[in-house]
């Protein structure tokens, strides 16, 4: 197969769609082209000022974007292909990228523009299925952490909190203290498989979207191929018309219609149980248990940061990892992790982070409400140097939550049913 060349399109053929911390996405709107029609372009970003300091030789052959190889070799072994976008490599060009920046940088949110920019030294990017364009609406949900950790690896100081309040709710509380906009969304409701709770969580996502003027990243709505904001009357009217199946509706009712429609889509799909299962089985020690195992295993270097002395795995090692995860993992006693399996557990935690950080795109199969496709996107490879930061953040979040007066009770339905405490679950639900 011949590689796609971005220079076969014009920068003005691409419109800005959205961006995350590491990548930015544009959608193709140019004349029909076998390689580019119905595709988005995903480009890597770099913080301002780091273009000169980072070593990246633009004159030599660069490896393919790791997202494509990671999905092809690793993710596809764990997630059925029907839930994955197609990803292919596209050859970039520095002059072309500079023109794209001139044309489209103004469409990016101001706070993003101040922080980073497209990495113009890359000579390879990713073309992915356009899940936003060619459809009246598309919905992006970032579900985050869908489980509570098991007690056995938690310290006496954290066990009560971490098994009562989920990581996302604690993190939200921590962020609000720092002045960020809050949300009442709890992922354990979304992952619960209980229709009322799923609807409640979607209602909370909608309220967060509305109140933050679309700035929270847990819910994004796209109308006619562009990101919709709650103060854009035209988009909101189109959303209302879509969810009311052609009948006009009050914007006030929209939250209800949105929640009930999406709840049905998610309850009918295996995606959320799949993600929750991957997250919880890969993060089986919690960061606390992982840290303890790391300290035990690394002789005399107990003061270095978690994972700091560990090189990132190669793709071959990731392939071996998946084989072990699908076989031996299930027979190991994870309550007493073996120091000999340290590297395995570190990699498992990194992969769990990929599944905690991904998004789901939901879009109608046709122009009418009723049947939808759901696709998992943004499954990027995480590196070992993040582990130390995550461990410190975990400690900060829990310490903050401990000192705050809040005591939110988040129910992990899978854990409750596994331990046979269904009567206790009923009892706890009354407290929500
Ligand atoms: Zn929660």
XYZ file of C-alpha atoms and ligand atoms in Angstrom:
433
model
C 0.000 0.000 0.000
C 1.376 3.447 -0.887
C 1.693 5.894 1.978
C -0.713 8.812 2.004
C 0.993 12.200 1.488
C -0.585 15.181 3.227
C 0.706 17.448 0.438
C -1.874 15.846 -1.874
C -4.407 17.975 0.014
C -4.473 21.711 0.742
C -4.246 22.980 4.332
C -7.566 24.790 3.714
C -9.216 21.383 3.072
C -8.910 20.661 6.817
C -10.993 22.179 9.608
C -10.192 22.152 13.316
C -12.234 19.608 15.319
C -10.822 19.288 18.852
C -7.693 18.518 20.851
C -6.468 16.788 23.980
C -3.264 17.147 25.967
C -0.995 15.484 23.410
C -2.740 15.604 20.042
C -4.925 17.871 17.884
C -7.511 16.739 15.327
C -8.592 18.183 11.950
C -11.315 16.900 9.637
C -11.023 16.672 5.847
C -13.529 18.813 3.912
C -11.821 19.002 0.530
C -12.797 17.472 -2.826
C -13.459 13.731 -2.889
C -10.262 11.757 -2.405
C -9.987 8.013 -1.835
C -7.347 8.412 0.877
C -8.619 11.496 2.686
C -12.421 11.658 2.399
C -14.124 10.681 5.691
C -10.808 10.881 7.563
C -9.437 13.032 10.366
C -5.806 14.054 10.712
C -4.313 13.571 14.165
C -1.138 15.550 14.836
C 1.219 15.582 17.825
C 1.615 18.779 19.853
C 4.595 20.183 21.782
C 4.727 22.798 24.543
C 5.808 26.267 23.365
C 9.548 26.759 23.498
C 10.422 23.069 23.364
C 10.807 22.810 19.583
C 14.512 23.603 19.765
C 15.324 21.749 22.951
C 13.933 18.367 21.921
C 15.993 16.168 19.694
C 14.090 15.199 16.586
C 15.913 15.087 13.311
C 13.589 16.163 10.522
C 15.986 14.965 7.829
C 16.019 11.311 8.776
C 13.364 8.623 8.710
C 11.168 8.884 11.814
C 9.221 5.953 13.261
C 5.471 5.750 12.639
C 3.322 7.507 15.185
C 3.210 5.048 18.123
C -0.589 5.292 18.280
C -0.969 3.351 15.021
C 1.455 0.547 15.916
C 0.119 0.335 19.466
C -3.464 -0.058 18.275
C -2.499 -2.487 15.525
C -0.397 -4.762 17.744
C -1.726 -4.358 21.289
C -5.131 -2.711 21.597
C -6.644 -4.829 18.817
C -5.879 -7.951 20.896
C -8.004 -6.592 23.752
C -10.770 -4.647 22.009
C -12.804 -6.108 19.105
C -12.039 -4.282 15.829
C -15.675 -3.230 15.368
C -15.148 -0.766 18.258
C -11.912 0.700 16.893
C -11.340 3.417 14.262
C -9.039 2.578 11.355
C -5.637 4.266 11.758
C -3.045 4.747 9.000
C 0.204 6.682 8.718
C 0.300 9.887 6.668
C 3.509 11.606 5.553
C 3.660 15.245 6.688
C 5.505 18.290 5.398
C 6.819 21.170 7.494
C 5.748 23.955 5.115
C 2.259 22.436 4.859
C 1.979 22.250 8.658
C 3.083 25.893 9.001
C 0.304 26.948 6.569
C -2.228 24.886 8.562
C -1.187 26.704 11.756
C -1.616 30.115 10.090
C -5.084 29.103 8.836
C -6.512 27.269 11.846
C -4.693 28.278 15.050
C -7.385 30.910 15.665
C -10.027 28.151 15.939
C -8.307 26.592 18.985
C -9.344 27.475 22.557
C -7.241 30.404 23.853
C -5.847 28.470 26.844
C -4.632 25.659 24.575
C -3.060 28.161 22.157
C -1.077 29.688 24.990
C 0.274 26.299 26.100
C 1.304 24.335 23.025
C 1.426 24.079 19.240
C 1.523 21.520 16.429
C 4.887 19.726 16.329
C 6.078 20.846 12.896
C 9.204 18.645 13.021
C 7.210 15.428 12.754
C 7.181 13.927 9.321
C 4.493 11.355 10.113
C 0.963 11.807 11.403
C -2.142 9.641 11.715
C -5.205 9.454 9.481
C -8.204 8.029 11.348
C -11.845 7.329 10.521
C -13.779 10.606 10.794
C -16.407 9.797 13.413
C -17.535 13.433 13.761
C -18.227 14.449 10.152
C -20.849 13.008 7.787
C -23.380 12.643 10.574
C -25.907 15.153 11.986
C -24.564 14.693 15.497
C -21.789 12.860 17.340
C -21.245 12.582 21.069
C -17.888 12.100 22.768
C -17.908 10.717 26.310
C -14.716 10.344 28.339
C -15.854 7.913 31.036
C -12.625 7.810 33.160
C -12.048 5.344 36.067
C -14.869 2.786 36.235
C -14.103 0.822 39.427
C -13.081 1.057 43.079
C -9.729 -0.503 44.080
C -9.630 -3.685 46.172
C -8.661 -3.253 49.819
C -5.642 -5.531 50.011
C -3.001 -3.147 48.634
C -4.275 0.045 50.245
C -2.676 1.568 53.337
C -4.635 1.974 56.598
C -4.704 5.746 55.907
C -6.386 5.447 52.493
C -8.412 2.227 52.550
C -11.639 3.698 53.949
C -11.652 6.621 51.507
C -10.544 4.799 48.395
C -13.128 2.048 48.803
C -15.951 4.555 49.414
C -15.349 7.424 46.997
C -14.156 6.804 43.457
C -10.984 8.279 42.101
C -12.807 10.611 39.670
C -15.046 12.113 42.351
C -12.051 12.712 44.637
C -10.116 14.265 41.754
C -13.064 16.538 40.896
C -13.133 17.757 44.491
C -9.377 18.403 44.340
C -9.719 20.322 41.070
C -12.583 22.440 42.382
C -10.427 23.528 45.288
C -7.930 24.797 42.725
C -10.638 26.857 41.066
C -11.686 24.502 38.264
C -15.326 24.013 37.287
C -16.939 21.080 39.107
C -19.254 18.308 37.978
C -21.544 15.898 39.809
C -20.755 13.157 37.257
C -19.633 9.856 38.844
C -18.179 7.246 36.438
C -19.412 4.380 38.638
C -22.979 5.432 37.817
C -22.188 5.412 34.097
C -20.529 1.968 34.384
C -23.251 0.541 36.666
C -25.486 -1.207 34.059
C -28.408 0.134 36.147
C -30.621 2.244 33.890
C -31.529 4.867 36.492
C -27.914 5.359 37.486
C -26.696 5.488 33.886
C -29.323 8.153 33.119
C -28.350 10.080 36.212
C -24.674 10.094 35.192
C -25.536 11.250 31.666
C -27.724 13.999 33.117
C -24.728 15.088 35.219
C -22.484 15.081 32.145
C -25.035 17.196 30.299
C -25.322 19.657 33.203
C -21.509 19.879 33.373
C -21.382 20.579 29.634
C -24.068 23.246 29.946
C -22.696 24.964 33.039
C -19.068 24.927 31.882
C -20.107 26.223 28.436
C -18.711 23.078 26.918
C -15.252 23.409 28.457
C -15.214 20.161 30.503
C -13.708 17.291 28.542
C -15.965 14.461 29.794
C -18.697 15.327 27.301
C -18.366 16.933 23.913
C -21.171 17.329 21.405
C -20.618 17.712 17.696
C -23.281 19.055 15.347
C -22.806 19.018 11.567
C -19.150 18.106 12.019
C -18.227 20.895 14.427
C -17.988 21.046 18.192
C -21.195 22.539 19.616
C -21.279 24.888 22.609
C -24.361 25.359 24.811
C -24.582 29.078 23.973
C -24.776 28.339 20.239
C -28.547 28.444 19.663
C -28.405 26.949 16.179
C -26.512 23.834 17.355
C -28.715 23.405 20.422
C -31.840 23.624 18.228
C -30.435 20.942 15.931
C -29.619 18.742 18.923
C -33.145 19.233 20.242
C -34.634 18.340 16.880
C -32.423 15.253 16.638
C -33.226 13.861 20.075
C -36.931 14.611 19.741
C -36.881 12.672 16.429
C -37.985 15.604 14.325
C -40.549 17.060 16.739
C -39.632 20.460 18.111
C -38.790 20.428 21.776
C -38.011 22.778 24.591
C -34.323 23.081 25.346
C -35.180 22.282 28.960
C -36.358 18.818 27.964
C -33.210 18.190 26.036
C -31.230 16.929 29.024
C -33.877 14.256 29.684
C -34.077 13.177 26.048
C -30.309 13.101 25.771
C -29.900 11.028 28.952
C -32.570 8.475 28.115
C -31.411 7.992 24.501
C -27.727 7.658 25.388
C -28.455 5.406 28.368
C -30.163 2.946 26.034
C -27.251 3.043 23.595
C -24.706 2.389 26.344
C -26.759 -0.327 28.039
C -27.079 -2.132 24.707
C -23.320 -1.936 24.067
C -20.569 -4.115 25.586
C -18.076 -1.194 25.505
C -18.392 0.035 29.098
C -18.138 -3.413 30.777
C -15.161 -4.133 28.516
C -13.379 -0.916 29.528
C -14.144 -1.322 33.211
C -12.870 -4.897 33.186
C -9.641 -3.908 31.418
C -9.072 -0.968 33.774
C -9.644 -2.934 36.971
C -7.725 -6.086 36.025
C -4.733 -4.116 34.693
C -4.646 -1.781 37.716
C -4.894 -4.701 40.083
C -2.427 -3.451 42.740
C -3.522 0.192 42.837
C -0.662 2.710 42.548
C 0.046 2.093 46.253
C 0.632 -1.644 45.835
C 2.640 -0.989 42.691
C 4.832 1.490 44.544
C 5.417 -0.967 47.399
C 6.397 -3.706 44.952
C 8.765 -1.282 43.188
C 10.471 -0.343 46.453
C 10.830 -4.030 47.432
C 12.290 -4.929 44.055
C 14.752 -2.075 43.551
C 17.538 -2.706 46.035
C 18.779 0.380 47.847
C 17.024 2.896 45.602
C 13.869 3.243 47.644
C 13.915 7.040 47.426
C 13.734 7.296 43.641
C 10.433 8.081 41.988
C 8.156 5.185 40.934
C 9.245 3.749 37.577
C 11.981 6.381 37.102
C 14.759 3.843 36.551
C 12.693 1.626 34.248
C 13.096 1.943 30.461
C 9.944 2.140 28.330
C 8.876 -1.202 26.826
C 9.479 -1.943 23.149
C 6.566 -3.021 20.938
C 7.875 -6.620 21.134
C 7.663 -6.485 24.936
C 4.121 -5.114 24.713
C 3.181 -8.071 22.501
C 4.623 -10.504 25.069
C 2.836 -8.606 27.814
C -0.573 -9.085 26.177
C 0.076 -12.816 25.889
C 0.834 -13.069 29.612
C -2.175 -10.886 30.458
C -4.434 -13.216 28.495
C -3.027 -16.368 30.094
C -0.867 -16.426 33.280
C -2.302 -13.195 34.729
C -5.488 -14.984 35.738
C -3.714 -17.695 37.701
C -1.316 -15.449 39.655
C -2.090 -14.537 43.252
C -2.269 -10.746 42.944
C -2.727 -10.318 46.697
C 0.961 -11.329 47.040
C 2.556 -9.973 43.841
C 5.929 -11.465 43.010
C 8.847 -8.963 42.770
C 9.907 -10.954 39.715
C 6.764 -9.694 37.978
C 7.484 -6.009 38.687
C 7.938 -5.034 35.042
C 4.717 -6.834 34.141
C 2.761 -4.931 36.805
C 4.294 -1.579 35.766
C 3.289 -2.206 32.146
C -0.166 -3.329 33.252
C -0.617 -0.054 35.112
C 0.437 1.950 32.026
C -2.055 0.056 29.886
C -4.806 0.556 32.465
C -4.054 4.305 32.214
C -4.633 4.134 28.449
C -8.100 2.682 29.072
C -8.821 5.218 31.851
C -8.016 8.048 29.475
C -9.793 6.993 26.283
C -13.038 8.387 24.873
C -16.115 6.825 23.299
C -17.678 8.374 20.200
C -21.357 7.633 19.746
C -23.012 8.482 16.452
C -26.251 7.482 14.726
C -26.085 4.846 12.034
C -28.683 6.847 10.099
C -30.263 10.274 10.424
C -32.897 8.958 12.822
C -32.638 8.242 16.515
C -32.723 4.536 17.166
C -29.545 2.849 16.139
C -26.053 4.009 17.005
C -22.413 3.024 16.602
C -19.961 3.351 19.465
C -16.205 3.545 18.861
C -13.322 3.827 21.330
C -10.715 6.462 20.453
C -7.575 8.101 21.882
C -5.821 4.933 22.993
C -2.339 6.284 23.262
C 0.675 4.525 24.765
C 1.767 5.879 28.186
C 5.376 6.021 29.313
C 7.108 4.956 32.539
C 8.128 8.520 33.426
C 4.458 9.330 34.159
C 4.255 6.838 37.041
C 6.053 9.010 39.620
C 3.779 11.943 38.810
C 0.669 9.742 39.091
C 1.794 8.422 42.462
C 2.295 11.944 43.851
C -1.029 13.074 42.400
C -2.800 10.093 43.972
C -1.399 11.018 47.379
C -2.335 14.692 46.972
C -5.893 13.876 45.857
C -6.507 11.505 48.778
C -4.947 13.875 51.332
C -7.094 16.712 50.057
C -10.217 14.574 50.152
C -9.456 13.438 53.666
C -9.183 17.008 54.877
C -12.366 18.105 53.084
C -15.723 17.582 54.720
C -17.085 15.595 51.751
C -17.838 11.878 51.923
C -19.368 10.952 48.613
C -20.407 7.326 48.380
C -19.701 5.833 44.962
C -21.018 2.351 44.284
C -19.017 -0.087 42.182
C -21.825 -2.391 41.001
C -19.472 -5.102 39.778
C -17.634 -5.356 43.073
C -20.874 -5.304 45.046
C -22.379 -8.160 43.078
C -19.112 -10.111 43.105
C -18.948 -10.024 46.899
C -22.596 -10.993 47.156
C -23.508 -7.857 49.064
C -26.525 -6.999 46.971
C -28.651 -6.243 50.037
C -25.969 -3.810 51.187
C -26.001 -2.198 47.750
C -29.748 -1.518 48.072
C -29.124 0.000 51.452
C -26.274 2.178 50.230
C -28.260 3.404 47.235
C -30.594 5.214 49.607
C -27.737 7.451 50.637
C -27.019 8.725 47.146
Zn -17.644 8.620 42.060
